[in-house]
Structure formats: structure tokens, C-alpha cells
Amino acid sequence: MTDEERVGQIFMPSISPLSGNGTQEMTPELQSMLKKIHPGGVILFARDLSSVEQVVRLIDALQNESPTLEQGDKIPLFISIDQEGGYLTRLPFGPRMPGNMALGASRSAVTTRRVAKTIGDEISSLGINMNFAPVLDVETNQNNPVIGIRSFGSDPNLVTELGDAYIAGMHDAGIICSGKHFPGHGDVDIDSHLGLPLENHSKARMNEIELVPFKSAIASGVDTIMTAHIIFPAYDNSTNLLDDGTEVATPATLSKSILTGLLREELSFDGLIITDAMMMKAIVDNFKTGDAAVRAVRAGADIILYPDPVDEAYEAVLTAYQTDQEMRARVDESVRRILAMKEKYGIIDPLVSEKNPISDMASRIAHAQEICLGEEAYAVEREASEQTVTLLSDRSNRIPFSCSEMKSIAIFTPTMLFTNETSLAVEEKCNGQGYSPEIFAYTYQNETELSEEQQQSVMNASLVILGTSSSNATQRTNEYYIPQFSRDLLDFANDYEIPVAGFALNQPYDIIFMQDVPIYVATYAGRTGGQNIHSAIRALFGEIPITGTLPVNIEDENGTVIFPMNSGIIR
């Protein structure tokens, strides 16, 4: 390999710019980038994906443009994605699968492994060979702006058990998996996409909470670990003098003490260390793109994920590689790990085409459609989601409701998608039993109080379903989820003794603003719902048992625990 080819192996760029509409086919710009950078892999985002056929063809085109050595041998690409399930699901087709906190509510390692295996089978059929999952962050801060329901819960032992099960499921499907975000992203109040967070815990606390799932994942054979753009003074309190004279603390991604000292040496991890996306503001607001890439490699990172612009990062690392013996040895070490991982998973394999009976494009597309869109995958989603529904309040012991008692149902949610999906779930449930209650459905985003029409619908309703959907503390107070509107609706319904079922459509914490809600169900559905919404409705009307228990504590605004972990009314 030439110097350029070796350096290229440690880069994993996006195939499309963040501000664009995505790149859904090979373009001259993409082709030029691949030839210039010689990347070892690429990452796909939702903006790049539209249909099964499109994704299969895109990945085939990408692999056809993978780096070719001077002697003619190709080094196929890592094709990576963040297909966690639930809140962070990149594929725009197929089942969404319950996310981590929903699986935490199920308390089932068997279900978690089955969900992960199904996700792995889906992405493998498309040609994707690396998944940046599972999230191993322990959600100890309910105001965390970025992790939330992406975590299995607030108990490190639960996160460990289900994280290991998720890893096993990915391996069952032959997918390279990645634990993230090392050494722990669960107790921050700044999103590293937007700023540089600080986690000021002691080493003792980190060993008791944050590091527990990572230690177990390493023992379970996790292939890669993704870094966190977070400052951890307990492990590295150094600062960096920038060109303008300012000092910036060292985030884990750029810390040799954390990546090499803690992860490699103390925890004995011998897989690939991958940075979190280097275009995030925690990095780009404090470091130049090329400088950050060089620092990450020196710290011990093997793969530089999504630097922007990638050519600036590539040129900086290449220059350092050609002028600094220490940097040369560091990059060569990473390239050996990368090639070894590609060999281990059959990505580098001259016989791969002979081993794979599905060689022509039409058959590959048909196979992927069967795996991604077939009933088996949807059955896994449905059966898993049925175990996640968590009933936290039923003040008058009203659950289960009967469709025969419903003359009209008023539904309120903050987005049109949630409104439509909740309405559809109610219709399917009641119509299936031969009943057709009148349904009044409203989307209340940007509204602050009930309209006269909405008041009339509530007064006439046999049941009000109030969906709320915050994913962090900020969203509990802005237009996306408005406590004022929810309070107005709840107070009005209570005045007329109309039963209200509160549905937490995203995080379970919204009840802090409406502790007097008669009925409260946590669905952990995420941004676009999925089968979790349908399972919650079916549970509400007694079609399936309610078995989920809370995998986190819920605290009120004063920090008092109002629903401890393991809360949940079993029906």
C-alpha cells in the first residue's frame, strides 16, 4: 500500500454533505472523493437512503469504487450506519424495532438479542457490514439532551445485560458492532453535537457506573468502541493551546490518557477505536478539522469518523504520517487492526463472490426486500414492543377499557405523524372488535390553549388520549411539548370528569408536569412511533398484557424521585 492508501484506511467519511439532500447514487463528486481519500469505510445517513433497491444499488456502487492497490487488489469498504432501533433509526423502510429504553422496560435479554439479530439481518441484506450500536451509556440524568431513550436505562447492570445481548444479536447476524460512547455519555446536560460537555465524576464513580457496560462489552467481544466528545477531568485534565492563544480542555476523543491509557491498557480492548462524528460542534468549535484528526490518531483512535471537510483532515494526517515516525507507527498500527477486522468478517476475501450464492443484482434486491420488508421482521418488532408498554398510573383502576363503551375518543399529540399513528391504532383496535367510535384527532404543536372546538370534543369524549413527546429537558418547555397546553387540556378534562390517558410518546419523564393525570403510559416510541404506539393502544384496551417496568428513575422538578426504577402496574 502507498502512504496515501494507508492513511486513507483510517478515514470513514459521510458520502454526502450535512447541508445537502443526501447522495443516493454514485455521483462524480462522490467518485472523486473516494479516489482522492482511499477511505477504509463510509457512513450512511437517512438522507442517503430511500428504498431497498436504491440502498442495495448504492452500496454496490460504493464497493465498486473501493480502494484498489497498485497490484490490482481491492480493499472493500466498511459500510456503516447508526441503526440502533427506536429513536435513532436511519432506514426509512421496514420495521423500526423498539429502541434501547423500550427494551430496558421489557427486562428481556432474549428479546434484545432477537431484535438486534433482526436489525443485523436487515442491514446485512442491504450490504451494510458495520452498525454503530449498541449505546452503552447509563442514563443517570433525565435532562440528558442527547441520549435519553437511546439508553437501556439508569442501572449499569441492566445496561450491561442488555448491551451484551445486543452485541450477541449483532454477531449472530455477522455484523460488526460498536459500543458507544466511551467512557460514558449518560450524565451530561450539553449535547456534544452542539457544544463540549463536561462529566466531572471521580474514577470511583466511573468504575461503578459508566464503565461497567463497557468492561463487560469488551469481555463479550465487542468489535469497536466509539469515543465521546466529552471532557473527563478525572482521567485527563490537560488543556490544548490553540493558534489563537486560547486553551481548550481535552475531550475523550483526543485524549491519549483515555483512549490508550484507559481503554487500551487498563481495560485491554484490542478492537477498533472509532471517533464519534468529527463534524460535531464539540470538536469543530474548538479545533481545526485537520488538527483534530491528527490529535485523535495520536491519542489512539483507529478510525476518524465523518470529518468535515474530509480532504482537510486527510491531508493533515498524511503530512504527519510522512514527516513524523511516531505518527507513522501509530497509523500503521491502526491499519493493521482495520485490515484484520475486514478479514475476520469476510470483507476482504477473494472467494467471497463464490461463497455468496446471491450474485446478480436482481436476486440481491429481492433477497433484501424479503428480509427488510417481510412478515418475519415485522413479527419480531410487534412481539418485542408488546413487552415494553409501561403503565405508571391508573388512578381509578380503569384499565382495560372496552371499545363497546367508547362513543367518541379525542386524541391530542404534538405532531401530525403521532396524531395519525395514534388515530390509526385506535381505529384498528375498535374496528377489529366491530365498534366504530367517533374519533377527533388534533395536533397541538405551537398551540398554547384549547380551542372551543377542542373543548367541545373533550366534553363529548368517552376517553381523551393526550400524547406528549419530549426527548430532553428543553423540549419539555418549548413549542414541541408545551406543559401549558397539556395542563389546560388535563384540567379541563378533569373538571368534566373525562378520563385522560397520558401517553409518553418519547421519554417517560413528561409526567413530572402532570402528576395528576388519571392514566399514564410510557411507550418509549421515539420520534416516529412505530409498533410501540399500536402496542400501547392494544394494552389500553386489554388485548395484550401490560408487563413493562420503568428502567429509569423519574424525578420531579425539585429532584425528588416520584417513580423509582422498576415502577409499573402489571395487568
XYZ file of C-alpha atoms in Angstrom:
571
model
C 0.000 0.000 0.000
C 1.162 3.527 -0.701
C 1.287 6.151 2.021
C -1.904 7.651 0.635
C -3.707 4.313 0.678
C -2.626 3.503 4.230
C -3.730 6.860 5.587
C -6.995 6.570 3.681
C -7.898 3.345 5.506
C -8.348 5.171 8.811
C -10.988 7.538 7.390
C -14.738 6.930 7.346
C -16.402 9.960 5.712
C -20.040 10.617 5.019
C -20.959 10.189 1.366
C -22.955 13.431 1.349
C -22.642 16.908 2.875
C -24.590 17.640 6.023
C -26.425 20.546 4.399
C -27.432 18.639 1.266
C -30.330 16.402 0.334
C -28.260 13.265 0.539
C -26.385 11.220 -2.040
C -28.475 8.292 -3.190
C -26.385 7.172 -6.133
C -22.812 7.381 -7.311
C -22.019 10.920 -8.424
C -18.878 12.469 -9.913
C -18.308 14.323 -6.631
C -18.573 11.131 -4.565
C -16.427 9.205 -7.013
C -13.760 11.921 -6.850
C -13.739 11.879 -3.037
C -13.362 8.101 -2.945
C -10.439 8.188 -5.372
C -8.702 11.019 -3.535
C -9.144 9.804 0.056
C -8.977 5.992 -0.465
C -11.227 5.613 2.629
C -11.429 2.430 4.604
C -15.161 2.928 5.001
C -18.104 5.293 4.693
C -21.095 6.103 6.878
C -24.659 6.297 5.550
C -27.337 8.620 6.920
C -31.099 8.746 6.435
C -30.663 11.456 3.809
C -28.800 8.938 1.625
C -31.474 6.229 1.790
C -34.929 5.885 0.233
C -35.796 2.303 -0.736
C -34.407 -1.208 -0.508
C -33.467 -1.271 -4.180
C -31.816 2.152 -4.005
C -29.711 1.192 -0.973
C -28.550 -2.119 -2.481
C -27.550 -0.369 -5.706
C -25.834 2.483 -3.866
C -23.750 0.125 -1.727
C -22.832 -1.954 -4.777
C -21.629 1.225 -6.497
C -19.661 2.234 -3.401
C -17.913 -1.135 -3.194
C -17.105 -0.981 -6.907
C -15.248 2.268 -6.150
C -13.434 0.882 -3.088
C -9.661 1.445 -2.950
C -7.613 -0.557 -5.457
C -3.962 -1.274 -4.658
C -1.170 -0.926 -7.200
C -1.190 -4.667 -7.850
C -4.919 -4.544 -8.593
C -6.324 -5.971 -5.363
C -9.351 -4.215 -3.904
C -9.871 -3.432 -0.232
C -13.654 -3.367 0.219
C -15.193 -0.682 2.401
C -16.689 -0.759 5.837
C -20.274 0.348 5.121
C -21.546 1.735 8.418
C -24.805 3.098 9.793
C -26.459 4.112 13.080
C -29.323 1.618 13.080
C -29.926 1.451 16.827
C -33.686 0.930 16.688
C -36.315 3.237 18.138
C -35.294 6.903 18.290
C -32.230 6.525 16.059
C -33.275 4.506 13.035
C -31.744 5.517 9.709
C -33.518 3.142 7.319
C -36.733 4.741 6.010
C -38.371 1.368 5.361
C -39.133 -1.799 7.263
C -39.915 -2.169 10.974
C -38.459 0.396 13.371
C -37.874 -2.043 16.236
C -38.189 -0.962 19.879
C -35.262 1.180 20.991
C -32.992 0.555 23.945
C -35.084 2.080 26.735
C -38.132 0.191 25.496
C -36.076 -2.999 25.618
C -34.942 -1.965 29.079
C -38.609 -1.811 30.102
C -39.054 -5.382 28.857
C -36.113 -6.579 31.021
C -35.556 -9.321 28.437
C -32.079 -10.217 27.184
C -33.658 -12.837 24.926
C -35.884 -10.242 23.257
C -32.997 -7.781 22.970
C -30.805 -10.342 21.244
C -33.603 -11.253 18.852
C -34.242 -7.601 17.989
C -30.533 -6.988 17.378
C -30.251 -10.113 15.225
C -33.195 -8.942 13.121
C -31.694 -5.464 12.692
C -28.394 -7.106 11.763
C -30.032 -9.382 9.201
C -31.778 -6.387 7.619
C -28.694 -4.225 7.207
C -26.572 -7.194 6.135
C -29.006 -7.993 3.325
C -28.506 -4.447 2.049
C -24.708 -4.726 2.060
C -24.075 -2.836 5.314
C -21.431 -4.552 7.428
C -20.963 -2.259 10.460
C -23.553 -0.902 12.900
C -22.779 1.811 15.433
C -24.773 0.136 18.194
C -25.433 -0.630 20.973
C -25.487 2.519 23.078
C -23.858 1.535 26.378
C -24.391 4.875 28.126
C -26.080 4.655 31.523
C -28.908 7.230 31.598
C -28.456 8.734 35.068
C -29.559 12.255 34.092
C -33.144 12.658 32.909
C -32.211 16.061 31.459
C -29.610 14.495 29.181
C -30.185 16.244 25.835
C -28.860 13.552 23.510
C -29.046 10.016 24.989
C -32.484 9.643 26.600
C -34.371 6.615 25.323
C -31.302 5.549 23.355
C -30.044 4.126 26.683
C -31.234 0.827 28.130
C -31.719 2.566 31.487
C -30.159 4.020 34.621
C -28.910 0.762 36.166
C -25.424 -0.188 34.928
C -26.211 -3.867 35.466
C -29.300 -3.662 33.260
C -27.370 -1.750 30.586
C -24.651 -4.384 30.797
C -27.010 -7.354 30.477
C -28.934 -5.951 27.530
C -25.854 -4.433 25.919
C -24.176 -7.832 25.899
C -27.347 -9.388 24.471
C -27.438 -6.754 21.719
C -23.791 -7.466 20.841
C -24.574 -11.188 20.648
C -27.502 -10.476 18.315
C -25.331 -8.384 16.004
C -22.746 -11.148 15.924
C -25.481 -13.701 15.200
C -26.139 -11.692 12.033
C -22.439 -11.366 11.154
C -22.392 -7.604 11.727
C -19.511 -5.587 13.192
C -20.945 -3.774 16.203
C -19.803 -0.770 18.209
C -20.317 0.109 21.858
C -20.748 3.835 22.424
C -19.998 6.482 23.709
C -16.813 5.749 25.686
C -16.242 6.336 28.543
C -19.901 7.338 29.109
C -22.392 9.907 27.803
C -25.270 9.268 30.204
C -24.881 12.123 32.694
C -24.369 15.295 30.674
C -26.586 18.326 30.150
C -24.987 19.506 26.889
C -25.414 17.775 23.539
C -21.946 17.224 22.053
C -23.482 17.892 18.630
C -23.904 21.469 19.884
C -21.172 22.022 22.496
C -18.402 20.439 24.562
C -19.851 18.659 27.633
C -18.083 18.089 30.936
C -18.536 14.956 33.062
C -16.869 15.674 36.376
C -17.206 12.305 38.092
C -14.469 10.602 40.073
C -12.737 7.471 38.839
C -14.505 5.537 41.601
C -17.924 6.669 40.355
C -16.954 5.941 36.730
C -15.884 2.419 37.671
C -19.168 1.832 39.492
C -21.485 3.261 36.832
C -20.272 4.465 33.430
C -17.513 1.931 32.726
C -19.393 -1.182 33.840
C -21.177 -1.870 30.498
C -18.008 -1.172 28.501
C -15.934 -3.589 30.565
C -18.498 -6.330 30.002
C -18.830 -5.499 26.295
C -15.074 -5.885 25.880
C -15.266 -9.297 27.567
C -18.188 -10.165 25.257
C -16.104 -9.410 22.162
C -17.480 -6.049 21.039
C -15.685 -5.228 17.780
C -15.360 -1.473 18.020
C -15.830 1.220 20.624
C -16.881 4.753 19.735
C -15.477 7.678 21.672
C -17.330 10.531 23.362
C -16.587 14.193 22.679
C -16.733 14.868 26.428
C -14.225 16.204 28.959
C -13.426 13.778 31.802
C -11.042 15.592 34.193
C -10.685 12.504 36.393
C -8.773 10.845 33.563
C -7.373 13.822 31.663
C -7.309 17.400 32.952
C -4.920 18.644 30.267
C -5.615 21.635 28.059
C -4.669 22.446 24.489
C -3.189 25.762 23.380
C -4.801 26.732 20.092
C -3.392 29.005 17.388
C -5.346 31.990 18.689
C -3.875 31.556 22.168
C -6.980 30.111 23.822
C -6.884 26.984 25.941
C -9.381 24.164 25.439
C -9.777 21.142 27.689
C -9.130 17.755 26.101
C -12.220 15.699 25.200
C -12.007 11.910 25.381
C -11.804 11.625 21.585
C -8.492 13.486 21.616
C -7.141 12.108 24.892
C -4.278 9.608 24.887
C -4.834 9.077 28.605
C -8.393 7.896 27.910
C -8.110 6.084 24.566
C -4.709 4.492 25.053
C -4.212 4.594 28.816
C -7.718 3.670 29.960
C -9.293 1.823 27.040
C -6.296 0.025 25.510
C -4.044 -0.566 28.505
C -6.267 -0.643 31.590
C -9.345 -2.277 30.025
C -7.342 -4.366 27.498
C -9.510 -3.521 24.480
C -7.894 -4.779 21.278
C -10.619 -3.939 18.754
C -11.098 -0.772 16.715
C -11.437 2.611 18.401
C -13.677 4.865 16.322
C -14.233 8.542 16.987
C -17.715 9.940 17.203
C -18.503 12.154 14.211
C -15.751 14.752 13.974
C -18.060 17.349 12.434
C -19.906 17.780 15.736
C -19.617 21.193 17.361
C -17.840 19.833 20.428
C -14.879 19.348 18.076
C -15.211 21.886 15.254
C -15.973 24.826 17.549
C -12.707 24.221 19.408
C -10.256 22.581 16.993
C -9.376 22.870 13.326
C -10.502 19.878 11.303
C -7.016 18.681 10.363
C -5.562 19.307 13.807
C -8.418 17.405 15.466
C -7.881 14.405 13.202
C -4.166 14.290 13.959
C -4.778 14.645 17.691
C -7.337 11.811 17.626
C -4.922 9.470 15.865
C -2.110 10.338 18.262
C -4.500 9.666 21.155
C -5.160 6.144 19.881
C -8.169 6.355 17.549
C -8.083 3.875 14.666
C -10.853 5.394 12.535
C -11.705 9.066 12.043
C -15.460 9.200 11.533
C -17.105 11.902 9.423
C -14.588 14.740 9.463
C -15.795 17.751 7.504
C -14.167 18.653 5.205
C -12.664 15.206 4.863
C -9.877 16.269 2.499
C -8.562 18.745 5.076
C -8.403 16.039 7.740
C -6.874 13.548 5.302
C -4.120 15.936 4.160
C -3.224 16.805 7.752
C -2.872 13.158 8.786
C -0.980 12.288 5.576
C 1.513 15.102 6.181
C 2.036 13.979 9.766
C 2.394 10.368 8.609
C 5.126 11.304 6.135
C 7.067 13.562 8.475
C 6.716 12.017 11.948
C 7.908 8.487 12.724
C 5.726 8.224 15.814
C 2.646 9.176 13.772
C 3.658 6.721 11.057
C 3.845 3.876 13.562
C 0.526 4.914 15.093
C -1.306 4.927 11.714
C 0.268 1.635 10.622
C -0.919 0.050 13.862
C -4.477 1.194 13.111
C -4.335 -0.003 9.508
C -3.298 -3.472 10.686
C -6.299 -3.562 13.022
C -8.625 -2.364 10.259
C -7.430 -4.984 7.776
C -7.629 -7.687 10.432
C -11.255 -6.734 11.158
C -12.083 -6.801 7.447
C -10.539 -10.262 7.178
C -12.344 -11.507 10.275
C -15.742 -10.562 8.823
C -15.024 -11.721 5.279
C -14.967 -8.200 3.881
C -11.515 -8.908 2.469
C -11.975 -12.334 0.912
C -11.050 -13.293 -2.658
C -13.577 -16.129 -2.518
C -16.488 -14.060 -1.246
C -18.269 -13.995 -4.599
C -18.012 -17.785 -4.840
C -19.337 -18.251 -1.297
C -22.299 -15.962 -1.849
C -24.980 -17.682 -3.943
C -26.762 -14.358 -4.478
C -24.593 -12.671 -7.067
C -26.825 -10.954 -9.606
C -28.336 -7.598 -8.709
C -31.992 -8.589 -9.176
C -31.643 -11.518 -6.783
C -29.805 -9.413 -4.218
C -32.557 -6.799 -4.283
C -35.275 -9.442 -3.988
C -33.465 -11.062 -1.050
C -33.061 -7.711 0.734
C -36.727 -6.891 0.209
C -37.734 -10.233 1.693
C -35.539 -9.679 4.758
C -36.311 -5.982 5.326
C -39.995 -5.932 4.374
C -41.072 -9.475 5.140
C -43.519 -10.521 7.824
C -40.840 -12.162 9.962
C -39.120 -8.852 10.747
C -42.432 -7.140 11.494
C -43.408 -10.024 13.771
C -40.231 -9.534 15.792
C -40.995 -5.815 16.096
C -44.587 -6.487 17.179
C -43.757 -9.198 19.710
C -40.910 -7.186 21.219
C -42.948 -3.993 21.512
C -45.721 -5.848 23.341
C -43.294 -6.440 26.230
C -42.348 -2.771 26.623
C -45.618 -0.983 27.484
C -45.295 0.505 30.980
C -48.350 1.615 32.981
C -47.311 4.085 35.682
C -50.679 5.443 36.731
C -54.263 4.163 36.730
C -55.898 6.173 39.497
C -59.414 4.809 39.135
C -58.436 1.318 38.071
C -59.970 1.888 34.640
C -57.597 -0.222 32.548
C -58.527 -2.122 30.465
C -61.062 -0.019 28.580
C -63.693 -1.606 26.365
C -64.325 -0.383 22.824
C -68.024 -1.034 23.400
C -68.036 1.782 25.971
C -66.448 4.312 23.624
C -68.855 6.706 21.896
C -66.091 9.142 20.965
C -62.364 9.447 21.600
C -60.396 12.700 21.473
C -56.708 12.355 20.580
C -54.107 15.076 21.089
C -50.435 14.729 20.153
C -47.699 17.260 19.326
C -47.005 16.122 15.749
C -49.137 15.159 12.773
C -47.281 11.857 12.463
C -48.056 10.885 16.062
C -51.651 12.074 15.688
C -52.197 9.980 12.583
C -50.490 6.901 14.014
C -52.386 7.029 17.300
C -55.681 7.503 15.468
C -54.921 4.585 13.189
C -54.079 2.363 16.161
C -57.390 3.224 17.870
C -59.373 2.628 14.686
C -57.695 -0.712 14.046
C -58.342 -1.847 17.592
C -62.012 -0.852 17.846
C -62.979 -1.637 14.270
C -61.457 -5.076 14.727
C -63.990 -5.665 17.511
C -66.872 -4.354 15.419
C -67.085 -0.889 17.034
C -66.651 2.499 15.390
C -66.327 5.276 17.968
C -66.123 8.792 16.598
C -62.515 9.956 16.681
C -61.484 13.591 16.999
C -57.752 13.974 16.381
C -55.710 17.138 16.948
C -52.083 18.148 16.611
C -51.252 20.768 19.217
C -47.717 21.800 18.294
C -47.459 25.619 18.513
C -50.783 25.821 20.381
C -50.953 27.095 23.960
C -54.597 26.569 24.934
C -57.681 24.587 23.957
C -59.847 25.985 21.200
C -63.632 25.976 21.521
C -63.819 23.071 19.069
C -61.314 21.100 21.102
C -63.168 21.846 24.321
C -66.387 20.531 22.793
C -64.629 17.364 21.631
C -63.248 16.766 25.113
C -66.640 17.357 26.778
C -68.270 14.787 24.494
C -65.456 12.224 24.697
C -65.602 8.874 26.423
C -61.804 8.988 26.565
C -59.072 11.560 25.916
C -55.657 10.374 24.814
C -53.008 13.016 25.490
C -49.691 12.252 23.813
C -46.551 14.109 24.852
C -43.155 13.783 23.222
C -40.104 15.382 24.778
C -36.645 13.990 24.139
C -34.852 16.294 26.589
C -35.458 18.946 29.241
C -35.508 21.775 26.709
C -38.280 20.141 24.708
C -40.402 19.917 27.836
C -40.703 23.692 27.849
C -40.752 24.785 24.214
C -43.235 24.515 21.374
C -42.652 20.807 20.704
C -44.099 19.746 24.038
C -45.921 22.521 25.882
C -46.809 21.959 29.538
C -49.231 24.898 29.347
C -51.341 23.215 26.672
C -51.188 19.831 28.372
C -52.132 21.360 31.714
C -55.015 23.260 30.142
C -56.310 20.095 28.490
C -55.869 17.948 31.590
C -57.504 20.495 33.903
C -60.431 20.929 31.513
C -60.990 17.164 31.188
C -60.726 16.679 34.949
C -63.353 19.363 35.503
C -65.773 17.337 33.374
C -64.589 14.004 34.819
C -63.486 12.772 31.392
C -60.827 10.045 31.711
C -57.458 11.074 30.299
C -54.789 8.596 29.249
C -51.419 10.297 29.069
C -49.101 8.685 26.514
C -45.392 9.444 26.814
C -44.520 9.009 23.156
C -40.822 9.595 23.627
C -39.143 9.859 27.042
C -41.121 8.726 30.117
C -40.388 11.890 32.115
C -43.258 14.123 30.921
C -45.413 13.067 33.862
C -43.452 15.491 36.055
C -45.715 18.215 34.642
C -48.954 16.270 35.072
C -48.678 14.036 38.091
C -52.468 14.147 38.498
C -53.106 12.521 35.110
C -55.571 9.647 35.711
C -53.738 7.198 33.443
C -50.147 7.375 32.262
C -48.422 5.013 29.859
C -44.745 5.119 28.833
C -44.240 3.905 25.260
C -40.572 4.886 24.618
C -41.549 5.161 20.956
C -39.203 7.884 19.770
C -39.683 10.445 17.035
C -41.813 8.424 14.649
C -43.691 5.969 16.796
C -43.659 2.562 15.229
C -45.243 -0.512 16.724
C -44.848 0.835 20.282
C -47.846 3.127 19.744
C -50.016 0.276 18.498
C -48.970 -1.952 21.384
C -49.820 0.792 23.895
C -53.331 1.149 22.439
C -53.855 -2.594 22.417
C -52.703 -2.760 26.027
C -55.025 0.111 26.959
C -57.967 -1.919 25.658
C -56.886 -5.211 27.201
C -55.824 -7.085 24.077
C -52.330 -7.738 25.425
C -50.990 -7.858 28.996
C -49.079 -4.913 30.427
C -45.718 -6.139 31.694
C -43.203 -3.308 31.209
C -41.415 -1.749 34.177
C -39.590 1.559 34.330
C -35.845 1.238 33.556
C -35.016 4.690 34.989
C -35.987 6.889 37.916
C -38.376 9.776 37.279
C -37.697 12.861 39.382
C -39.851 15.957 39.763
C -38.516 19.458 39.150
C -37.078 19.518 42.695
C -35.111 16.322 42.219
C -37.456 14.133 44.271
C -37.978 10.637 42.855
C -41.687 10.279 42.097
C -41.433 6.998 40.174
C -38.409 4.852 41.062
C -36.863 2.398 38.670
C -38.896 -0.833 38.414
C -42.199 1.037 38.817
C -45.004 -0.325 36.707
C -48.541 -1.608 37.161
C -48.753 -5.162 35.800
C -52.072 -6.044 34.190
